[in-house]
mmCIF file of C-alpha atoms and ligand atoms in Angstrom:
data_model
loop_
_atom_site.group_PDB
_atom_site.id
_atom_site.type_symbol
_atom_site.label_atom_id
_atom_site.label_comp_id
_atom_site.label_asym_id
_atom_site.label_seq_id
_atom_site.Cartn_x
_atom_site.Cartn_y
_atom_site.Cartn_z
ATOM 1 C CA UNK G 1 14.328 -24.130 -18.896
ATOM 2 C CA UNK G 2 15.847 -20.725 -18.342
ATOM 3 C CA UNK G 3 17.668 -18.770 -21.029
ATOM 4 C CA UNK G 4 19.134 -16.030 -18.825
ATOM 5 C CA UNK G 5 22.876 -15.866 -18.106
ATOM 6 C CA UNK G 6 23.801 -16.129 -14.463
ATOM 7 C CA UNK G 7 27.512 -15.509 -15.028
ATOM 8 C CA UNK G 8 29.391 -13.136 -17.241
ATOM 9 C CA UNK G 9 33.126 -12.384 -17.338
ATOM 10 C CA UNK G 10 33.589 -14.731 -14.401
ATOM 11 C CA UNK G 11 31.138 -12.874 -12.141
ATOM 12 C CA UNK G 12 27.542 -13.418 -11.152
ATOM 13 C CA UNK G 13 25.181 -11.288 -13.209
ATOM 14 C CA UNK G 14 22.297 -9.387 -11.656
ATOM 15 C CA UNK G 15 20.038 -12.297 -12.593
ATOM 16 C CA UNK G 16 22.642 -14.681 -11.178
ATOM 17 C CA UNK G 17 22.337 -12.907 -7.833
ATOM 18 C CA UNK G 18 18.579 -12.452 -7.766
ATOM 19 C CA UNK G 19 17.022 -15.016 -10.077
ATOM 20 C CA UNK G 20 13.317 -15.024 -10.773
ATOM 21 C CA UNK G 21 11.497 -12.184 -9.024
ATOM 22 C CA UNK G 22 8.167 -12.174 -7.230
ATOM 23 C CA UNK G 23 5.920 -9.782 -5.370
ATOM 24 C CA UNK G 24 4.947 -9.878 -1.735
ATOM 25 C CA UNK G 25 2.924 -7.102 -0.160
ATOM 26 C CA UNK G 26 4.323 -3.889 -1.581
ATOM 27 C CA UNK G 27 7.774 -5.333 -2.257
ATOM 28 C CA UNK G 28 9.548 -6.778 -5.241
ATOM 29 C CA UNK G 29 11.536 -9.752 -3.939
ATOM 30 C CA UNK G 30 14.235 -11.953 -5.390
ATOM 31 C CA UNK G 31 14.398 -15.724 -5.223
ATOM 32 C CA UNK G 32 15.981 -15.514 -1.747
ATOM 33 C CA UNK G 33 13.030 -13.392 -0.589
ATOM 34 C CA UNK G 34 15.249 -10.307 -0.372
ATOM 35 C CA UNK G 35 14.030 -6.928 -1.587
ATOM 36 C CA UNK G 36 15.390 -6.011 -4.988
ATOM 37 C CA UNK G 37 15.277 -2.581 -6.600
ATOM 38 C CA UNK G 38 15.656 -2.188 -10.352
ATOM 39 C CA UNK G 39 16.959 0.913 -12.119
ATOM 40 C CA UNK G 40 17.023 1.281 -15.824
ATOM 41 C CA UNK G 41 16.232 2.865 -19.130
ATOM 42 C CA UNK G 42 13.197 2.798 -21.400
ATOM 43 C CA UNK G 43 13.484 2.902 -25.144
ATOM 44 C CA UNK G 44 11.512 5.526 -27.016
ATOM 45 C CA UNK G 45 9.060 4.069 -29.558
ATOM 46 C CA UNK G 46 10.866 0.927 -30.808
ATOM 47 C CA UNK G 47 9.307 1.442 -34.246
ATOM 48 C CA UNK G 48 11.208 4.707 -34.604
ATOM 49 C CA UNK G 49 14.426 4.044 -32.687
ATOM 50 C CA UNK G 50 15.162 0.290 -32.989
ATOM 51 C CA UNK G 51 18.875 0.923 -33.587
ATOM 52 C CA UNK G 52 19.397 1.779 -29.926
ATOM 53 C CA UNK G 53 18.665 -1.846 -29.081
ATOM 54 C CA UNK G 54 22.133 -3.321 -29.470
ATOM 55 C CA UNK G 55 24.387 -5.413 -27.283
ATOM 56 C CA UNK G 56 27.379 -3.116 -27.105
ATOM 57 C CA UNK G 57 25.257 -0.229 -25.875
ATOM 58 C CA UNK G 58 23.354 -2.295 -23.312
ATOM 59 C CA UNK G 59 26.630 -3.790 -22.013
ATOM 60 C CA UNK G 60 27.888 -0.269 -21.412
ATOM 61 C CA UNK G 61 24.730 0.670 -19.492
ATOM 62 C CA UNK G 62 25.168 -2.396 -17.312
ATOM 63 C CA UNK G 63 28.928 -2.179 -16.758
ATOM 64 C CA UNK G 64 29.358 1.576 -16.506
ATOM 65 C CA UNK G 65 26.018 3.000 -15.477
ATOM 66 C CA UNK G 66 24.670 0.269 -13.191
ATOM 67 C CA UNK G 67 21.531 -0.413 -15.251
ATOM 68 C CA UNK G 68 19.786 -3.673 -14.318
ATOM 69 C CA UNK G 69 16.586 -3.368 -16.358
ATOM 70 C CA UNK G 70 15.670 -2.182 -19.870
ATOM 71 C CA UNK G 71 12.129 -1.401 -21.004
ATOM 72 C CA UNK G 72 10.894 -1.816 -24.570
ATOM 73 C CA UNK G 73 8.063 0.530 -25.561
ATOM 74 C CA UNK G 74 5.856 -1.195 -28.121
ATOM 75 C CA UNK G 75 3.420 1.527 -29.197
ATOM 76 C CA UNK G 76 0.076 -0.181 -29.626
ATOM 77 C CA UNK G 77 -1.561 2.679 -31.506
ATOM 78 C CA UNK G 78 -0.675 5.537 -33.800
ATOM 79 C CA UNK G 79 1.908 8.123 -32.728
ATOM 80 C CA UNK G 80 4.613 10.228 -34.322
ATOM 81 C CA UNK G 81 3.522 9.241 -37.841
ATOM 82 C CA UNK G 82 3.778 5.498 -37.166
ATOM 83 C CA UNK G 83 0.698 3.277 -37.157
ATOM 84 C CA UNK G 84 1.861 1.157 -34.220
ATOM 85 C CA UNK G 85 1.348 -2.550 -33.666
ATOM 86 C CA UNK G 86 -2.441 -2.446 -34.033
ATOM 87 C CA UNK G 87 -2.327 -0.809 -37.467
ATOM 88 C CA UNK G 88 0.393 -3.108 -38.822
ATOM 89 C CA UNK G 89 -0.144 -6.152 -41.018
ATOM 90 C CA UNK G 90 0.825 -9.587 -39.731
ATOM 91 C CA UNK G 91 4.308 -9.558 -41.248
ATOM 92 C CA UNK G 92 5.085 -6.227 -39.726
ATOM 93 C CA UNK G 93 3.641 -7.361 -36.379
ATOM 94 C CA UNK G 94 6.056 -10.265 -36.453
ATOM 95 C CA UNK G 95 8.903 -7.897 -37.300
ATOM 96 C CA UNK G 96 8.016 -5.674 -34.367
ATOM 97 C CA UNK G 97 7.959 -8.647 -32.035
ATOM 98 C CA UNK G 98 11.414 -9.553 -33.366
ATOM 99 C CA UNK G 99 12.740 -6.187 -32.211
ATOM 100 C CA UNK G 100 11.480 -6.945 -28.711
ATOM 101 C CA UNK G 101 12.897 -10.457 -28.866
ATOM 102 C CA UNK G 102 16.243 -9.080 -29.864
ATOM 103 C CA UNK G 103 16.230 -6.763 -26.862
ATOM 104 C CA UNK G 104 15.165 -9.556 -24.536
ATOM 105 C CA UNK G 105 17.933 -11.840 -25.826
ATOM 106 C CA UNK G 106 20.528 -9.118 -25.275
ATOM 107 C CA UNK G 107 19.293 -8.550 -21.706
ATOM 108 C CA UNK G 108 19.334 -12.304 -21.107
ATOM 109 C CA UNK G 109 22.928 -12.577 -22.302
ATOM 110 C CA UNK G 110 23.909 -9.718 -19.984
ATOM 111 C CA UNK G 111 21.954 -11.269 -17.127
ATOM 112 C CA UNK G 112 19.706 -8.261 -16.481
ATOM 113 C CA UNK G 113 15.944 -7.854 -16.361
ATOM 114 C CA UNK G 114 13.738 -6.319 -19.018
ATOM 115 C CA UNK G 115 10.182 -5.171 -19.479
ATOM 116 C CA UNK G 116 7.842 -5.506 -22.431
ATOM 117 C CA UNK G 117 5.581 -2.441 -22.458
ATOM 118 C CA UNK G 118 2.269 -2.399 -24.368
ATOM 119 C CA UNK G 119 2.450 1.333 -24.841
ATOM 120 C CA UNK G 120 -1.102 2.609 -25.058
ATOM 121 C CA UNK G 121 -1.105 6.377 -25.352
ATOM 122 C CA UNK G 122 -3.419 8.185 -27.782
ATOM 123 C CA UNK G 123 -5.361 4.899 -27.911
ATOM 124 C CA UNK G 124 -6.186 5.916 -24.377
ATOM 125 C CA UNK G 125 -8.519 3.102 -23.317
ATOM 126 C CA UNK G 126 -6.835 -0.319 -23.210
ATOM 127 C CA UNK G 127 -10.142 -1.952 -24.174
ATOM 128 C CA UNK G 128 -10.104 -0.065 -27.475
ATOM 129 C CA UNK G 129 -7.643 -2.480 -29.108
ATOM 130 C CA UNK G 130 -8.146 -5.424 -26.797
ATOM 131 C CA UNK G 131 -8.372 -7.959 -29.620
ATOM 132 C CA UNK G 132 -4.957 -6.896 -30.886
ATOM 133 C CA UNK G 133 -3.644 -6.781 -27.320
ATOM 134 C CA UNK G 134 -4.774 -10.390 -26.866
ATOM 135 C CA UNK G 135 -3.000 -11.377 -30.046
ATOM 136 C CA UNK G 136 0.168 -9.568 -28.973
ATOM 137 C CA UNK G 137 0.258 -10.973 -25.432
ATOM 138 C CA UNK G 138 -0.489 -14.503 -26.601
ATOM 139 C CA UNK G 139 2.329 -14.391 -29.121
ATOM 140 C CA UNK G 140 4.834 -12.650 -26.827
ATOM 141 C CA UNK G 141 4.046 -14.898 -23.855
ATOM 142 C CA UNK G 142 4.683 -17.968 -25.954
ATOM 143 C CA UNK G 143 7.875 -16.612 -27.416
ATOM 144 C CA UNK G 144 9.291 -15.397 -24.096
ATOM 145 C CA UNK G 145 8.178 -18.255 -21.904
ATOM 146 C CA UNK G 146 11.743 -19.372 -21.148
ATOM 147 C CA UNK G 147 13.096 -15.945 -20.310
ATOM 148 C CA UNK G 148 12.848 -15.582 -16.557
ATOM 149 C CA UNK G 149 14.218 -12.054 -16.664
ATOM 150 C CA UNK G 150 11.131 -10.588 -18.334
ATOM 151 C CA UNK G 151 8.383 -8.472 -16.767
ATOM 152 C CA UNK G 152 5.187 -7.575 -18.607
ATOM 153 C CA UNK G 153 3.586 -4.141 -18.507
ATOM 154 C CA UNK G 154 0.172 -4.618 -20.025
ATOM 155 C CA UNK G 155 -1.042 -1.021 -20.545
ATOM 156 C CA UNK G 156 1.317 1.912 -20.280
ATOM 157 C CA UNK G 157 -1.009 4.812 -19.496
ATOM 158 C CA UNK G 158 -4.789 4.622 -19.489
ATOM 159 C CA UNK G 159 -5.848 8.243 -20.026
ATOM 160 C CA UNK G 160 -8.592 10.103 -21.890
ATOM 161 C CA UNK G 161 -9.803 11.372 -25.237
ATOM 162 C CA UNK G 162 -7.642 14.443 -25.708
ATOM 163 C CA UNK G 163 -9.652 15.623 -28.729
ATOM 164 C CA UNK G 164 -12.864 15.995 -26.726
ATOM 165 C CA UNK G 165 -11.297 16.302 -23.288
ATOM 166 C CA UNK G 166 -13.613 13.610 -22.033
ATOM 167 C CA UNK G 167 -14.010 9.874 -21.601
ATOM 168 C CA UNK G 168 -11.356 9.497 -18.891
ATOM 169 C CA UNK G 169 -10.690 5.806 -18.354
ATOM 170 C CA UNK G 170 -11.775 4.541 -14.949
ATOM 171 C CA UNK G 171 -9.979 2.016 -12.772
ATOM 172 C CA UNK G 172 -12.911 -0.362 -13.371
ATOM 173 C CA UNK G 173 -12.287 -0.176 -17.111
ATOM 174 C CA UNK G 174 -8.608 -0.916 -16.577
ATOM 175 C CA UNK G 175 -9.611 -3.911 -14.440
ATOM 176 C CA UNK G 176 -11.929 -5.149 -17.209
ATOM 177 C CA UNK G 177 -8.929 -5.201 -19.511
ATOM 178 C CA UNK G 178 -6.561 -6.694 -16.925
ATOM 179 C CA UNK G 179 -9.063 -9.424 -16.131
ATOM 180 C CA UNK G 180 -8.828 -10.570 -19.744
ATOM 181 C CA UNK G 181 -5.106 -10.128 -20.361
ATOM 182 C CA UNK G 182 -3.705 -11.451 -17.065
ATOM 183 C CA UNK G 183 -5.475 -14.839 -17.249
ATOM 184 C CA UNK G 184 -4.498 -15.100 -20.920
ATOM 185 C CA UNK G 185 -0.814 -14.603 -20.027
ATOM 186 C CA UNK G 186 -1.055 -16.837 -16.952
ATOM 187 C CA UNK G 187 -2.435 -19.684 -19.078
ATOM 188 C CA UNK G 188 0.825 -19.651 -21.005
ATOM 189 C CA UNK G 189 3.243 -18.496 -18.325
ATOM 190 C CA UNK G 190 2.416 -18.672 -14.645
ATOM 191 C CA UNK G 191 5.434 -16.922 -13.278
ATOM 192 C CA UNK G 192 6.134 -13.549 -14.807
ATOM 193 C CA UNK G 193 5.410 -10.346 -12.932
ATOM 194 C CA UNK G 194 2.665 -8.364 -14.602
ATOM 195 C CA UNK G 195 2.378 -4.599 -14.183
ATOM 196 C CA UNK G 196 -0.928 -2.815 -14.673
ATOM 197 C CA UNK G 197 -1.314 0.853 -15.669
ATOM 198 C CA UNK G 198 -3.464 3.139 -13.537
ATOM 199 C CA UNK G 199 -5.930 5.919 -14.472
ATOM 200 C CA UNK G 200 -4.850 9.423 -15.580
ATOM 201 C CA UNK G 201 -1.592 8.564 -17.314
ATOM 202 C CA UNK G 202 -0.677 6.090 -14.579
ATOM 203 C CA UNK G 203 -0.818 8.552 -11.731
ATOM 204 C CA UNK G 204 -3.804 7.244 -9.791
ATOM 205 C CA UNK G 205 -2.245 4.417 -7.848
ATOM 206 C CA UNK G 206 -4.550 5.463 -4.993
ATOM 207 C CA UNK G 207 -7.518 4.101 -6.956
ATOM 208 C CA UNK G 208 -5.731 0.799 -7.513
ATOM 209 C CA UNK G 209 -4.896 0.645 -3.807
ATOM 210 C CA UNK G 210 -8.589 0.940 -2.953
ATOM 211 C CA UNK G 211 -9.532 -1.932 -5.259
ATOM 212 C CA UNK G 212 -6.484 -4.025 -6.178
ATOM 213 C CA UNK G 213 -6.690 -6.966 -8.547
ATOM 214 C CA UNK G 214 -6.796 -10.432 -7.045
ATOM 215 C CA UNK G 215 -3.847 -12.043 -8.863
ATOM 216 C CA UNK G 216 -0.434 -12.870 -7.479
ATOM 217 C CA UNK G 217 2.746 -11.245 -8.767
ATOM 218 C CA UNK G 218 1.016 -8.134 -10.009
ATOM 219 C CA UNK G 219 2.315 -4.592 -9.580
ATOM 220 C CA UNK G 220 0.854 -1.201 -10.432
ATOM 221 C CA UNK G 221 2.294 1.553 -12.585
ATOM 222 C CA UNK G 222 3.154 4.992 -11.312
ATOM 223 C CA UNK G 223 4.534 7.524 -13.802
ATOM 224 C CA UNK G 224 5.810 11.001 -13.090
ATOM 225 C CA UNK G 225 7.367 13.873 -14.975
ATOM 226 C CA UNK G 226 8.943 15.912 -12.222
ATOM 227 C CA UNK G 227 8.117 19.384 -13.522
ATOM 228 C CA UNK G 228 4.404 18.509 -13.909
ATOM 229 C CA UNK G 229 3.689 15.931 -11.219
ATOM 230 C CA UNK G 230 4.657 16.985 -7.751
ATOM 231 C CA UNK G 231 3.658 16.580 -4.125
ATOM 232 C CA UNK G 232 0.015 15.772 -4.958
ATOM 233 C CA UNK G 233 1.085 12.775 -7.014
ATOM 234 C CA UNK G 234 3.647 11.753 -4.389
ATOM 235 C CA UNK G 235 0.752 11.831 -1.912
ATOM 236 C CA UNK G 236 -1.111 9.316 -4.069
ATOM 237 C CA UNK G 237 1.977 7.110 -3.949
ATOM 238 C CA UNK G 238 2.160 7.433 -0.143
ATOM 239 C CA UNK G 239 -1.523 6.586 0.154
ATOM 240 C CA UNK G 240 -1.056 3.476 -1.979
ATOM 241 C CA UNK G 241 2.093 2.394 -0.131
ATOM 242 C CA UNK G 242 0.261 2.724 3.174
ATOM 243 C CA UNK G 243 -2.220 0.247 1.769
ATOM 244 C CA UNK G 244 0.656 -2.050 0.806
ATOM 245 C CA UNK G 245 0.233 -1.618 -2.951
ATOM 246 C CA UNK G 246 3.268 -2.787 -4.946
ATOM 247 C CA UNK G 247 4.306 0.096 -7.195
ATOM 248 C CA UNK G 248 6.742 0.163 -10.106
ATOM 249 C CA UNK G 249 7.738 3.456 -11.738
ATOM 250 C CA UNK G 250 8.066 2.055 -15.227
ATOM 251 C CA UNK G 251 8.547 5.520 -16.720
ATOM 252 C CA UNK G 252 9.571 8.945 -15.464
ATOM 253 C CA UNK G 253 11.180 12.149 -16.654
ATOM 254 C CA UNK G 254 12.897 15.031 -14.911
ATOM 255 C CA UNK G 255 11.162 17.584 -17.156
ATOM 256 C CA UNK G 256 7.463 18.230 -17.848
ATOM 257 C CA UNK G 257 4.837 15.766 -19.068
ATOM 258 C CA UNK G 258 5.447 16.620 -22.724
ATOM 259 C CA UNK G 259 8.887 15.053 -22.339
ATOM 260 C CA UNK G 260 10.451 18.474 -22.839
ATOM 261 C CA UNK G 261 11.055 21.761 -20.988
ATOM 262 C CA UNK G 262 13.482 22.397 -18.159
ATOM 263 C CA UNK G 263 14.708 19.761 -15.751
ATOM 264 C CA UNK G 264 13.162 20.381 -12.344
ATOM 265 C CA UNK G 265 16.045 19.452 -10.093
ATOM 266 C CA UNK G 266 14.237 20.039 -6.806
ATOM 267 C CA UNK G 267 11.199 17.928 -7.690
ATOM 268 C CA UNK G 268 13.355 15.196 -9.218
ATOM 269 C CA UNK G 269 15.297 14.976 -5.956
ATOM 270 C CA UNK G 270 12.061 14.821 -3.947
ATOM 271 C CA UNK G 271 10.831 11.980 -6.153
ATOM 272 C CA UNK G 272 14.108 10.030 -5.902
ATOM 273 C CA UNK G 273 13.928 10.325 -2.130
ATOM 274 C CA UNK G 274 10.396 8.941 -1.967
ATOM 275 C CA UNK G 275 11.266 6.086 -4.314
ATOM 276 C CA UNK G 276 14.531 5.182 -2.607
ATOM 277 C CA UNK G 277 13.014 5.370 0.875
ATOM 278 C CA UNK G 278 10.410 2.849 -0.237
ATOM 279 C CA UNK G 279 12.562 0.547 -2.388
ATOM 280 C CA UNK G 280 10.590 1.397 -5.495
ATOM 281 C CA UNK G 281 12.116 0.462 -8.842
ATOM 282 C CA UNK G 282 12.266 3.035 -11.622
ATOM 283 C CA UNK G 283 12.976 3.413 -15.302
ATOM 284 C CA UNK G 284 13.783 6.641 -17.112
ATOM 285 C CA UNK G 285 12.212 7.777 -20.398
ATOM 286 C CA UNK G 286 13.833 7.769 -23.073
ATOM 287 C CA UNK G 287 16.645 6.195 -25.062
ATOM 288 C CA UNK G 288 16.970 8.369 -28.152
ATOM 289 C CA UNK G 289 18.619 11.512 -29.456
ATOM 290 C CA UNK G 290 15.311 13.225 -30.225
ATOM 291 C CA UNK G 291 15.506 16.940 -29.593
ATOM 292 C CA UNK G 292 13.649 16.962 -26.283
ATOM 293 C CA UNK G 293 14.788 17.144 -22.663
ATOM 294 C CA UNK G 294 13.755 13.608 -21.718
ATOM 295 C CA UNK G 295 16.002 12.037 -24.382
ATOM 296 C CA UNK G 296 19.142 10.652 -22.819
ATOM 297 C CA UNK G 297 21.364 11.243 -25.842
ATOM 298 C CA UNK G 298 22.199 14.702 -27.183
ATOM 299 C CA UNK G 299 20.431 15.579 -30.464
ATOM 300 C CA UNK G 300 23.688 16.041 -32.354
ATOM 301 C CA UNK G 301 25.057 12.659 -31.292
ATOM 302 C CA UNK G 302 24.496 10.088 -34.028
ATOM 303 C CA UNK G 303 26.056 7.169 -32.146
ATOM 304 C CA UNK G 304 23.916 4.287 -30.944
ATOM 305 C CA UNK G 305 26.682 2.760 -28.799
ATOM 306 C CA UNK G 306 30.081 3.617 -27.339
ATOM 307 C CA UNK G 307 28.861 6.750 -25.626
ATOM 308 C CA UNK G 308 31.122 9.107 -23.722
ATOM 309 C CA UNK G 309 29.704 11.301 -20.993
ATOM 310 C CA UNK G 310 29.578 14.267 -23.325
ATOM 311 C CA UNK G 311 27.246 12.390 -25.701
ATOM 312 C CA UNK G 312 24.600 12.339 -22.988
ATOM 313 C CA UNK G 313 22.001 15.052 -22.474
ATOM 314 C CA UNK G 314 21.552 16.717 -19.089
ATOM 315 C CA UNK G 315 18.866 14.112 -18.253
ATOM 316 C CA UNK G 316 21.256 11.385 -19.361
ATOM 317 C CA UNK G 317 24.144 12.671 -17.275
ATOM 318 C CA UNK G 318 21.948 13.162 -14.225
ATOM 319 C CA UNK G 319 20.530 9.646 -14.493
ATOM 320 C CA UNK G 320 23.881 7.984 -15.025
ATOM 321 C CA UNK G 321 25.402 9.838 -12.106
ATOM 322 C CA UNK G 322 22.466 8.734 -10.004
ATOM 323 C CA UNK G 323 22.341 5.071 -10.992
ATOM 324 C CA UNK G 324 26.033 4.632 -10.289
ATOM 325 C CA UNK G 325 25.155 4.940 -6.576
ATOM 326 C CA UNK G 326 23.456 1.572 -6.835
ATOM 327 C CA UNK G 327 26.170 -0.344 -8.688
HETATM 328 C C1 IDC L 1 6.507 11.140 -25.781
HETATM 329 C C2 IDC L 1 7.857 11.265 -26.468
HETATM 330 C C3 IDC L 1 7.725 12.173 -27.657
HETATM 331 C C4 IDC L 1 6.643 11.630 -28.557
HETATM 332 C C5 IDC L 1 5.329 11.433 -27.791
HETATM 333 C C6 IDC L 1 4.257 10.737 -28.613
HETATM 334 O O1 IDC L 1 8.807 11.757 -25.535
HETATM 335 O O2 IDC L 1 8.951 12.241 -28.368
HETATM 336 O O3 IDC L 1 6.419 12.541 -29.626
HETATM 337 O O4 IDC L 1 5.559 10.621 -26.659
HETATM 338 O O5 IDC L 1 4.695 9.470 -28.974
HETATM 339 C C7 IDC L 1 4.263 9.738 -21.465
HETATM 340 C C8 IDC L 1 4.216 8.635 -22.450
HETATM 341 C C9 IDC L 1 5.362 8.738 -23.437
HETATM 342 C C10 IDC L 1 5.637 10.179 -23.778
HETATM 343 C C11 IDC L 1 6.132 10.883 -22.521
HETATM 344 C C12 IDC L 1 6.533 12.346 -22.723
HETATM 345 O O6 IDC L 1 4.176 7.358 -21.864
HETATM 346 O O7 IDC L 1 5.009 8.023 -24.581
HETATM 347 O O8 IDC L 1 6.670 10.207 -24.739
HETATM 348 N N1 IDC L 1 5.080 10.798 -21.520
HETATM 349 O O9 IDC L 1 5.445 13.078 -23.203
HETATM 350 N N2 IDC L 1 3.481 9.868 -20.404
HETATM 351 C C13 IDC L 1 3.758 11.042 -19.800
HETATM 352 C C14 IDC L 1 4.787 11.648 -20.495
#
């Protein structure tokens, strides 16, 4: 059974054209074995900004901006004064899953793809909360089994203990986690693409390329913030691509790694070129009006739908202008 709309307003939807996706070599392919490239938007923390998940807004992104994927950031640990999924009681956990389900249903009705992101961040080692991660992925996999438009991202950014500046998570440690979570998901759902984070805030795709996991339909995360991550990170991407590693940029920003600061136009353009030349899919951070450069909505705009161009921040305008090329 498939719950995703293939037609809308008398036309084939994106899912109608491409169907269930799979991975071959470094490429993301559609059901006709043609390369498909996804472009879209990530929510901010869905615990803080759930109101941006609404049908009218998503329909606008699809129809006007050319978005074909949305990403839902489920913060696993504590951040921005919220305890995250791991610190929540069972009722609240269920409520948080409902927010994701809502988003998935909206994407299904619009016939676009979406990504469920287990957003590890300050809980820098995915093994730290693995019991909760197991609980989350078991529940989500069961609930989303019939949604063929969904992709799973099982650990946003393995990183390090920022308090002690030590304990950087190794690729082996990420694999330990992936080797538990991937089989757990596959037991419930054999088909979905699963994306695995890489060391150092998902920059070290070179390490994954040297020792990839042995499962099918797996991709690897590359994240960049253009004013912080430049040619040296693009070189890691080139190295990995040369080894045929399938890469998905599940998050990027045009500013620096804090999510703020100036947009670096030159580096953003260099990144877009690398990604486009290699048919790599990418998703921009973030859907909110928080007062920071990476937010797509201006801080003084209170709307959560029905945006006009002037409601968008500079990042928002730049992204929209860019994605329209792919409509
Ligand atoms: C940032 C948000 C910011 C928030 C912070 C902590 O933009 O508003 O206060 O997280 O929750 C990442 C992370 C992503 C970060 C983003 C910018 O995946 O959660 O969002 N970033 O710092 N990796 C590199 C940069």
